[in-house]
XYZ file of C-alpha atoms in Angstrom:
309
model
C 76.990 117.293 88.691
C 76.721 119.746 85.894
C 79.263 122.656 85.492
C 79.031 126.067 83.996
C 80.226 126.761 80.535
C 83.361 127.766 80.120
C 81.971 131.531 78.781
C 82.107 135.296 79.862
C 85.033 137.477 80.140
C 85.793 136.556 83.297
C 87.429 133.252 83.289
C 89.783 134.854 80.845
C 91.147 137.495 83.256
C 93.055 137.398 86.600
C 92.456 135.110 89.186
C 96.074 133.288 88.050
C 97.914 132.166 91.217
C 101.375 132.713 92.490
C 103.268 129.598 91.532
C 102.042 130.343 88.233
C 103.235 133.985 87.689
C 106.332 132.666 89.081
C 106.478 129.672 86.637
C 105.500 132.356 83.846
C 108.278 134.619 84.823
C 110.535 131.964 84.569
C 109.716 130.931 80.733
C 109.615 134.301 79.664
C 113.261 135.052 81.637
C 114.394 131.974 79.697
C 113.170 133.032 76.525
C 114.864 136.221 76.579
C 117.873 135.224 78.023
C 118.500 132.923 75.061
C 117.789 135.667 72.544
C 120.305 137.589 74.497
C 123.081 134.731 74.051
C 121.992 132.565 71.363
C 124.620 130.280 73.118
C 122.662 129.405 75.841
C 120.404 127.063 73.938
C 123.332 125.212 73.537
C 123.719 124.297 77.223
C 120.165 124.970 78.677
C 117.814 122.994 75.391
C 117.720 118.777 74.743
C 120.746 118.761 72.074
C 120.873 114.963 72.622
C 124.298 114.440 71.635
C 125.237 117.123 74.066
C 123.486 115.550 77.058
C 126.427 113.479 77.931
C 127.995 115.421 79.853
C 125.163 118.041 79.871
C 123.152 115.914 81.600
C 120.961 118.989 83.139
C 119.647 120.177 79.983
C 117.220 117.287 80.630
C 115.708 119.686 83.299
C 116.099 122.748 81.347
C 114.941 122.328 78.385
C 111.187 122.282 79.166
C 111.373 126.158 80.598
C 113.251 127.050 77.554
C 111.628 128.590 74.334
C 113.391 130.096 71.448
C 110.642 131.486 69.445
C 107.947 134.163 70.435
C 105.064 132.841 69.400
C 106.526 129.305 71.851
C 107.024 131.621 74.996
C 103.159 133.516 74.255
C 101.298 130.264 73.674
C 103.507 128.185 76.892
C 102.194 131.346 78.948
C 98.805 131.722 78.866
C 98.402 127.698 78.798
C 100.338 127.961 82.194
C 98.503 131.038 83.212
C 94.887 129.808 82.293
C 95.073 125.894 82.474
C 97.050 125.696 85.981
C 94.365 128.634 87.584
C 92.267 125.569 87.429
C 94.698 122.389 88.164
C 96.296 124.286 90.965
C 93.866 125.570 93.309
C 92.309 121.669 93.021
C 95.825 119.488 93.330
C 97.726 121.701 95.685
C 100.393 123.843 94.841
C 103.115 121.196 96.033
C 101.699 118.626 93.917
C 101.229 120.808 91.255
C 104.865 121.996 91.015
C 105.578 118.265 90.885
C 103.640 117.353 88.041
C 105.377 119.878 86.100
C 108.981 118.840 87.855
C 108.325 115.059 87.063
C 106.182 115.207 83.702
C 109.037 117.418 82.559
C 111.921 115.452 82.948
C 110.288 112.290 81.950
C 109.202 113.502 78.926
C 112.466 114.904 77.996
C 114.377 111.544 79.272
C 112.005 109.796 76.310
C 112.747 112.859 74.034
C 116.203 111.655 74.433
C 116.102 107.862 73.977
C 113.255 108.643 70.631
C 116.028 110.921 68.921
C 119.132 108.464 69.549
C 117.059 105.451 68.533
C 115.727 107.562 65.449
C 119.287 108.437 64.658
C 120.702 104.682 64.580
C 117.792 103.584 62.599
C 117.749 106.290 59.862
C 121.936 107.714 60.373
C 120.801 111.327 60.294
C 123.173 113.432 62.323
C 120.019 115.757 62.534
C 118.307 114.046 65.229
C 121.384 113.915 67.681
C 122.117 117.943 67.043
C 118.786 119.142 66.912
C 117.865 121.845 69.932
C 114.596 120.696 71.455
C 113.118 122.426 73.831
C 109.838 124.516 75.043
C 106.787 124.032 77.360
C 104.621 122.058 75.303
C 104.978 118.685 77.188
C 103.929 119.795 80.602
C 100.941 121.512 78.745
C 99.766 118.491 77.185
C 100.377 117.215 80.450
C 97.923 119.302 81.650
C 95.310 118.684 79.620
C 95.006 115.417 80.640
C 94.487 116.712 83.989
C 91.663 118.687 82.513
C 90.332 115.620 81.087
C 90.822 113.642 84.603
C 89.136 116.760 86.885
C 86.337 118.292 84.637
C 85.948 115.896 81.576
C 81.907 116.404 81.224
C 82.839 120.284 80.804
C 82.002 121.600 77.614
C 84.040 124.156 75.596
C 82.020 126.626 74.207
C 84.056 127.485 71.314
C 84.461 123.902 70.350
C 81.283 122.475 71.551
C 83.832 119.578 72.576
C 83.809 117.866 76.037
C 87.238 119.002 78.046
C 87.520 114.967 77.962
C 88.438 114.544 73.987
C 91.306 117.733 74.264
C 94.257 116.024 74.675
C 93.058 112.969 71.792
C 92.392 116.611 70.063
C 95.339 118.131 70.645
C 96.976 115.180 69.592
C 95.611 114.281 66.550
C 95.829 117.746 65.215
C 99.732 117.703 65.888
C 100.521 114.722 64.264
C 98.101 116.327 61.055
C 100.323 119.160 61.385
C 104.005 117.112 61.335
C 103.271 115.296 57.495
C 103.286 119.310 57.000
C 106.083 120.423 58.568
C 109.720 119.618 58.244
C 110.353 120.170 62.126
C 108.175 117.879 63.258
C 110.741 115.950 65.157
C 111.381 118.944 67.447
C 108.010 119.025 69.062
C 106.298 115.903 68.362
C 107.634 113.410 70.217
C 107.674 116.335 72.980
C 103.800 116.628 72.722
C 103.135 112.360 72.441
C 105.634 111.769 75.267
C 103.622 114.824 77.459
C 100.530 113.270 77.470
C 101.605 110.091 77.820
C 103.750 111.142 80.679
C 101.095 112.976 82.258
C 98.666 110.404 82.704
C 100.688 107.913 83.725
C 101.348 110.307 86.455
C 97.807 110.796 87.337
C 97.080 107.348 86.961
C 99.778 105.737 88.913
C 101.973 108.367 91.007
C 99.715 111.430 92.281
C 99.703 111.406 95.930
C 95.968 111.371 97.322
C 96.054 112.697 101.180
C 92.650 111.773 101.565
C 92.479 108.428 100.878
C 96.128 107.891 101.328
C 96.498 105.985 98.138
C 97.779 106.917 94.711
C 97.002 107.870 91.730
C 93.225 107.262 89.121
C 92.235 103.414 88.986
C 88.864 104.326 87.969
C 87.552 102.996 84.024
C 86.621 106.841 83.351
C 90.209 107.734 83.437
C 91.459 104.222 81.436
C 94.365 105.134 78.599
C 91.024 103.933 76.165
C 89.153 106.530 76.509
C 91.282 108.959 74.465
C 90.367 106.992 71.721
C 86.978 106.627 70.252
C 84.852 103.796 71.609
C 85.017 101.327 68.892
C 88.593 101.399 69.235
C 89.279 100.731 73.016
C 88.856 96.892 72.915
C 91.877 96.861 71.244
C 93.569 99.349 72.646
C 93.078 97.946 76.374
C 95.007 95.026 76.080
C 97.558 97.171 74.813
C 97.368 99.718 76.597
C 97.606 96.741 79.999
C 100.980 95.787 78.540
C 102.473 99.344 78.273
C 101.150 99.818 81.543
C 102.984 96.711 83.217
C 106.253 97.772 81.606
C 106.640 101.388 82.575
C 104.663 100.586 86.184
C 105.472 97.259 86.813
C 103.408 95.915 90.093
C 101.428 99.341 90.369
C 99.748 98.517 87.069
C 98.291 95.012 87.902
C 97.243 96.163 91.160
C 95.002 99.064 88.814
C 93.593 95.813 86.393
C 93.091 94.132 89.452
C 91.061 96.799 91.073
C 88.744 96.938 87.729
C 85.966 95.438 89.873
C 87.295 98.149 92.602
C 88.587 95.456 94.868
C 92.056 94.025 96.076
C 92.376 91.312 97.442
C 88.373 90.777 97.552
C 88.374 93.834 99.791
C 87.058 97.616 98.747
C 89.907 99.352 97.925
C 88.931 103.078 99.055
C 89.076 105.835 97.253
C 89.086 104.252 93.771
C 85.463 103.228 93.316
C 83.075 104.969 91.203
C 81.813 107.428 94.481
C 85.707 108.724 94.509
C 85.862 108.996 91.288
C 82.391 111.175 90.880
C 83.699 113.116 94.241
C 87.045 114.163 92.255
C 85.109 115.437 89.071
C 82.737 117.704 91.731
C 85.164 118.907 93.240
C 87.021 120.267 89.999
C 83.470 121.061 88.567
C 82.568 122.889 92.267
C 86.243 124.808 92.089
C 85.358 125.877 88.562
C 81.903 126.880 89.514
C 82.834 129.223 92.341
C 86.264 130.267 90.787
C 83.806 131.805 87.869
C 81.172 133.184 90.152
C 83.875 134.771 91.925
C 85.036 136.435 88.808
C 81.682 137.340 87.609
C 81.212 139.323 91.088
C 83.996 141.210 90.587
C 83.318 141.950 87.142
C 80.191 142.929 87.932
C 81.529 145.519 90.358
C 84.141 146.666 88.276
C 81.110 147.577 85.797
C 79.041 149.335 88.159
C 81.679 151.524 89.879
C 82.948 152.327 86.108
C 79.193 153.850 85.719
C 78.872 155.347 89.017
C 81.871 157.230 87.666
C 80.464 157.883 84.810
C 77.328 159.414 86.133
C 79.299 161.512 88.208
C 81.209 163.015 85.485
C 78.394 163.765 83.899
Protein backbone atom coordinates (compact mmCIF):
# COMPACT_ATOMS: atom_id res chain seq x y z
CA UNK A 1 0.00 0.00 0.00
CA UNK A 2 1.51 3.32 -0.79
CA UNK A 3 1.40 6.26 1.75
CA UNK A 4 1.40 9.97 1.36
CA UNK A 5 4.53 11.97 1.72
CA UNK A 6 5.29 13.17 4.71
CA UNK A 7 4.73 17.11 3.27
CA UNK A 8 2.38 20.19 3.89
CA UNK A 9 2.04 22.21 6.92
CA UNK A 10 -0.25 20.19 8.36
CA UNK A 11 1.40 17.20 9.75
CA UNK A 12 3.56 19.70 11.53
CA UNK A 13 0.75 21.28 13.59
CA UNK A 14 -1.73 19.99 16.24
CA UNK A 15 -3.32 16.88 16.16
CA UNK A 16 -0.73 15.76 19.28
CA UNK A 17 -2.69 13.59 21.76
CA UNK A 18 -3.18 13.75 25.45
CA UNK A 19 -0.68 11.30 26.87
CA UNK A 20 1.68 13.19 24.92
CA UNK A 21 1.09 16.81 26.16
CA UNK A 22 1.11 15.18 29.42
CA UNK A 23 4.45 13.35 28.79
CA UNK A 24 5.70 16.85 27.33
CA UNK A 25 4.66 18.68 30.39
CA UNK A 26 6.44 16.40 32.36
CA UNK A 27 10.05 16.87 30.57
CA UNK A 28 9.72 20.39 30.42
CA UNK A 29 8.57 20.47 34.47
CA UNK A 30 11.74 18.40 34.91
CA UNK A 31 13.87 20.54 33.02
CA UNK A 32 13.05 23.53 34.87
CA UNK A 33 12.87 22.17 38.07
CA UNK A 34 16.54 21.19 37.82
CA UNK A 35 17.58 24.66 36.69
CA UNK A 36 15.73 25.79 39.71
CA UNK A 37 17.89 23.42 42.12
CA UNK A 38 20.84 22.39 40.29
CA UNK A 39 20.78 19.72 43.12
CA UNK A 40 18.19 17.80 41.83
CA UNK A 41 20.21 16.27 39.05
CA UNK A 42 21.99 14.82 41.67
CA UNK A 43 19.14 12.59 42.89
CA UNK A 44 16.71 12.53 39.84
CA UNK A 45 19.81 11.86 36.65
CA UNK A 46 21.95 8.20 36.15
CA UNK A 47 25.08 9.31 38.43
CA UNK A 48 26.05 5.60 38.46
CA UNK A 49 27.97 5.62 41.51
CA UNK A 50 25.03 7.21 43.17
CA UNK A 51 22.51 4.56 42.10
CA UNK A 52 23.24 2.42 45.04
CA UNK A 53 21.18 3.55 47.14
CA UNK A 54 19.48 5.86 44.56
CA UNK A 55 18.24 3.16 42.90
CA UNK A 56 15.17 5.34 41.34
CA UNK A 57 17.21 7.58 39.37
CA UNK A 58 17.12 4.58 37.00
CA UNK A 59 13.47 5.73 36.33
CA UNK A 60 14.15 9.31 36.42
CA UNK A 61 16.67 10.00 34.55
CA UNK A 62 15.07 9.52 31.10
CA UNK A 63 12.38 12.57 31.86
CA UNK A 64 15.22 14.62 32.99
CA UNK A 65 17.12 17.20 30.73
CA UNK A 66 19.57 19.75 31.83
CA UNK A 67 20.16 21.69 28.77
CA UNK A 68 17.60 23.69 26.56
CA UNK A 69 18.31 22.75 23.43
CA UNK A 70 17.81 18.61 25.23
CA UNK A 71 14.26 19.58 26.62
CA UNK A 72 13.25 21.46 22.81
CA UNK A 73 14.53 18.60 20.67
CA UNK A 74 12.99 15.55 23.47
CA UNK A 75 9.64 17.64 22.88
CA UNK A 76 8.73 17.89 19.60
CA UNK A 77 10.21 14.18 18.96
CA UNK A 78 7.55 13.21 21.67
CA UNK A 79 5.03 15.60 20.32
CA UNK A 80 5.42 14.68 16.52
CA UNK A 81 6.78 11.00 16.52
CA UNK A 82 4.21 9.56 19.27
CA UNK A 83 1.01 11.57 17.23
CA UNK A 84 1.78 8.71 14.98
CA UNK A 85 2.92 5.58 17.32
CA UNK A 86 0.10 6.34 19.66
CA UNK A 87 -3.07 6.55 17.95
CA UNK A 88 -1.73 2.99 16.14
CA UNK A 89 -0.32 0.99 19.49
CA UNK A 90 -2.79 2.22 22.04
CA UNK A 91 -2.18 4.62 24.54
CA UNK A 92 -1.58 1.82 27.31
CA UNK A 93 0.92 0.19 25.27
CA UNK A 94 2.37 3.20 24.30
CA UNK A 95 3.03 4.53 27.84
CA UNK A 96 4.72 1.15 28.27
CA UNK A 97 7.13 1.31 25.65
CA UNK A 98 8.34 4.45 27.02
CA UNK A 99 8.05 2.96 30.87
CA UNK A 100 10.02 -0.26 29.82
CA UNK A 101 12.44 1.07 26.94
CA UNK A 102 13.33 3.65 29.56
CA UNK A 103 14.44 1.80 32.32
CA UNK A 104 16.11 -0.81 30.31
CA UNK A 105 18.09 1.42 28.60
CA UNK A 106 19.20 3.19 31.62
CA UNK A 107 19.79 -0.33 33.58
CA UNK A 108 22.51 -0.92 30.46
CA UNK A 109 23.58 2.81 30.81
CA UNK A 110 24.52 1.67 34.18
CA UNK A 111 26.33 -1.66 33.75
CA UNK A 112 28.33 0.22 30.23
CA UNK A 113 29.68 3.07 32.63
CA UNK A 114 30.81 0.68 35.65
CA UNK A 115 32.34 -1.80 33.21
CA UNK A 116 33.97 1.27 31.30
CA UNK A 117 35.23 2.52 34.61
CA UNK A 118 37.06 -0.87 35.74
CA UNK A 119 38.52 -1.25 32.37
CA UNK A 120 39.94 2.29 31.83
CA UNK A 121 39.98 3.57 36.09
CA UNK A 122 38.41 6.90 35.19
CA UNK A 123 36.39 8.17 38.10
CA UNK A 124 34.55 10.12 35.24
CA UNK A 125 32.37 7.45 34.13
CA UNK A 126 30.98 6.52 37.70
CA UNK A 127 30.22 10.51 38.49
CA UNK A 128 29.07 11.54 35.31
CA UNK A 129 25.13 12.86 35.31
CA UNK A 130 23.39 11.10 32.44
CA UNK A 131 20.25 11.75 31.69
CA UNK A 132 17.58 13.09 28.93
CA UNK A 133 14.94 11.65 26.51
CA UNK A 134 16.98 10.52 23.80
CA UNK A 135 16.65 6.71 24.40
CA UNK A 136 12.93 6.40 24.27
CA UNK A 137 13.21 8.58 21.03
CA UNK A 138 15.44 6.33 19.34
CA UNK A 139 13.16 3.94 20.65
CA UNK A 140 10.70 5.32 18.68
CA UNK A 141 12.10 5.42 15.63
CA UNK A 142 12.34 2.00 15.38
CA UNK A 143 8.73 1.91 15.77
CA UNK A 144 8.61 4.19 12.80
CA UNK A 145 10.71 1.84 10.98
CA UNK A 146 8.43 -1.30 12.19
CA UNK A 147 4.81 0.65 11.29
CA UNK A 148 5.55 2.81 8.13
CA UNK A 149 9.09 1.74 6.87
CA UNK A 150 8.22 2.19 2.90
CA UNK A 151 7.36 5.97 3.93
CA UNK A 152 9.51 8.37 2.43
CA UNK A 153 10.86 11.57 4.06
CA UNK A 154 10.67 14.31 1.92
CA UNK A 155 13.43 16.27 3.24
CA UNK A 156 15.74 13.34 3.18
CA UNK A 157 14.42 11.44 0.31
CA UNK A 158 15.22 8.47 2.86
CA UNK A 159 12.77 5.58 3.57
CA UNK A 160 11.39 6.00 7.45
CA UNK A 161 13.05 2.31 7.46
CA UNK A 162 16.99 3.46 7.36
CA UNK A 163 16.25 6.41 10.39
CA UNK A 164 17.26 4.79 13.25
CA UNK A 165 20.68 3.01 11.21
CA UNK A 166 20.69 7.01 10.36
CA UNK A 167 20.33 8.30 13.45
CA UNK A 168 22.78 6.04 14.60
CA UNK A 169 25.50 6.30 12.49
CA UNK A 170 25.45 10.02 12.58
CA UNK A 171 25.82 9.88 16.52
CA UNK A 172 28.59 7.76 16.71
CA UNK A 173 30.26 10.37 13.69
CA UNK A 174 29.44 12.95 16.09
CA UNK A 175 31.17 11.22 19.52
CA UNK A 176 35.10 10.96 17.77
CA UNK A 177 34.04 14.86 17.90
CA UNK A 178 32.91 15.40 21.06
CA UNK A 179 34.40 14.92 24.45
CA UNK A 180 30.88 13.99 26.04
CA UNK A 181 30.19 11.36 24.07
CA UNK A 182 29.85 8.95 26.90
CA UNK A 183 26.84 10.88 28.25
CA UNK A 184 24.53 10.21 25.39
CA UNK A 185 25.91 7.52 23.37
CA UNK A 186 25.52 4.57 24.97
CA UNK A 187 21.96 6.23 25.85
CA UNK A 188 21.13 6.45 22.05
CA UNK A 189 22.82 2.58 21.09
CA UNK A 190 21.13 1.06 24.16
CA UNK A 191 17.53 2.98 22.92
CA UNK A 192 17.34 1.42 19.84
CA UNK A 193 18.49 -1.61 20.77
CA UNK A 194 16.07 -1.64 23.61
CA UNK A 195 13.31 -0.64 21.53
CA UNK A 196 13.28 -3.28 19.13
CA UNK A 197 13.81 -5.89 21.19
CA UNK A 198 10.63 -4.69 22.63
CA UNK A 199 8.78 -4.71 19.44
CA UNK A 200 10.24 -7.78 18.45
CA UNK A 201 9.76 -9.90 21.43
CA UNK A 202 7.45 -8.18 24.22
CA UNK A 203 4.60 -5.92 22.53
CA UNK A 204 1.35 -7.32 23.40
CA UNK A 205 -0.80 -8.02 20.12
CA UNK A 206 -4.73 -8.25 21.21
CA UNK A 207 -5.56 -9.38 17.96
CA UNK A 208 -3.74 -12.22 17.43
CA UNK A 209 -3.04 -12.75 21.04
CA UNK A 210 0.62 -13.29 20.51
CA UNK A 211 3.65 -11.08 20.97
CA UNK A 212 5.76 -9.10 19.56
CA UNK A 213 7.39 -8.82 15.23
CA UNK A 214 8.71 -12.37 14.01
CA UNK A 215 8.45 -11.27 10.55
CA UNK A 216 12.15 -11.05 8.25
CA UNK A 217 11.07 -7.28 7.41
CA UNK A 218 11.55 -6.35 10.96
CA UNK A 219 14.96 -8.79 11.48
CA UNK A 220 17.87 -6.76 13.66
CA UNK A 221 19.67 -7.08 9.76
CA UNK A 222 17.93 -4.88 8.19
CA UNK A 223 19.36 -1.78 9.90
CA UNK A 224 22.33 -2.59 8.23
CA UNK A 225 22.94 -2.50 4.57
CA UNK A 226 22.27 -5.72 2.67
CA UNK A 227 25.67 -6.97 2.03
CA UNK A 228 26.21 -6.89 5.58
CA UNK A 229 23.26 -8.91 7.12
CA UNK A 230 24.69 -12.44 6.46
CA UNK A 231 26.93 -11.72 8.97
CA UNK A 232 25.16 -9.89 11.10
CA UNK A 233 22.24 -12.62 11.45
CA UNK A 234 24.08 -15.13 13.07
CA UNK A 235 25.03 -12.57 15.36
CA UNK A 236 22.43 -10.90 15.76
CA UNK A 237 20.57 -14.93 16.64
CA UNK A 238 23.07 -15.13 19.49
CA UNK A 239 22.34 -11.69 21.09
CA UNK A 240 18.91 -12.54 20.63
CA UNK A 241 19.03 -15.97 22.62
CA UNK A 242 20.88 -14.26 25.46
CA UNK A 243 18.75 -11.27 26.29
CA UNK A 244 15.34 -13.45 25.20
CA UNK A 245 16.23 -16.73 25.94
CA UNK A 246 13.30 -19.30 24.65
CA UNK A 247 11.27 -16.31 23.01
CA UNK A 248 14.12 -15.89 20.53
CA UNK A 249 14.33 -19.50 19.11
CA UNK A 250 10.73 -19.71 18.96
CA UNK A 251 11.18 -16.22 16.39
CA UNK A 252 14.22 -18.36 14.25
CA UNK A 253 11.99 -21.09 14.40
CA UNK A 254 9.04 -19.32 12.99
CA UNK A 255 11.41 -18.01 9.94
CA UNK A 256 9.37 -20.32 7.68
CA UNK A 257 6.24 -18.79 9.79
CA UNK A 258 5.55 -22.09 11.43
CA UNK A 259 5.86 -23.74 15.00
CA UNK A 260 5.74 -26.75 15.48
CA UNK A 261 4.86 -27.44 11.60
CA UNK A 262 1.71 -25.46 12.32
CA UNK A 263 0.89 -21.62 11.02
CA UNK A 264 1.68 -19.60 13.68
CA UNK A 265 -0.97 -16.62 13.23
CA UNK A 266 -0.36 -13.38 13.10
CA UNK A 267 3.35 -13.52 12.17
CA UNK A 268 3.24 -14.44 8.49
CA UNK A 269 3.89 -12.12 5.77
CA UNK A 270 -0.28 -11.13 5.49
CA UNK A 271 0.17 -9.80 9.34
CA UNK A 272 2.99 -8.32 8.73
CA UNK A 273 1.68 -6.28 5.40
CA UNK A 274 -1.73 -5.71 7.59
CA UNK A 275 0.47 -3.86 10.41
CA UNK A 276 2.36 -1.55 7.84
CA UNK A 277 -1.45 -0.55 6.33
CA UNK A 278 -2.65 0.08 9.11
CA UNK A 279 0.19 2.64 10.21
CA UNK A 280 0.29 3.78 6.47
CA UNK A 281 -3.92 4.03 6.60
CA UNK A 282 -3.58 6.02 10.23
CA UNK A 283 -1.05 8.31 8.58
CA UNK A 284 -3.13 8.74 5.53
CA UNK A 285 -6.30 9.87 7.25
CA UNK A 286 -4.46 11.56 10.26
CA UNK A 287 -3.04 13.99 7.26
CA UNK A 288 -6.25 14.30 5.35
CA UNK A 289 -7.76 15.20 8.49
CA UNK A 290 -5.31 17.96 8.96
CA UNK A 291 -5.41 19.13 5.47
CA UNK A 292 -9.38 19.63 5.98
CA UNK A 293 -8.95 21.67 8.66
CA UNK A 294 -6.32 23.63 7.22
CA UNK A 295 -8.17 24.12 4.44
CA UNK A 296 -10.98 25.64 6.48
CA UNK A 297 -8.90 27.59 8.57
CA UNK A 298 -7.78 29.26 5.09
CA UNK A 299 -11.06 29.91 3.76
CA UNK A 300 -12.77 31.38 6.86
CA UNK A 301 -9.39 33.60 7.23
CA UNK A 302 -10.54 35.02 3.59
CA UNK A 303 -14.13 35.14 4.16
CA UNK A 304 -12.89 37.51 6.85
CA UNK A 305 -10.93 39.14 4.83
CA UNK A 306 -13.46 39.93 2.21
CA UNK A 307 -15.62 41.16 4.75
CA UNK A 308 -13.28 43.66 6.03
CA UNK A 309 -12.84 44.84 2.96
Amino acid sequence: MSTPPLSGGGVLTGGFTKLCKGLAVVLVGGHIVVQIIPTASSYLALIPAKTIPFAWNLITAGYIEQSVHGVVISTLGLLFLGKLLEPIWGSREFLKFIFVVNFLTSVCVFITAICLYYITRQENYLYMPISGFQGILSGFLVGIKQIIPDQELPVLKLKAKWLPSLMLLVSIAASFFTADSASYLPTLVFGAYIGWIYLRYWQSKPETKLRGDPSDEFAFSTFFPEFLRPVIDPIATIFGRLCCGRRSETSDEARGYTLGGEPLPGSDPIEASRRRERGARALEERLAAERLAAAGRSEESQRDAAENV
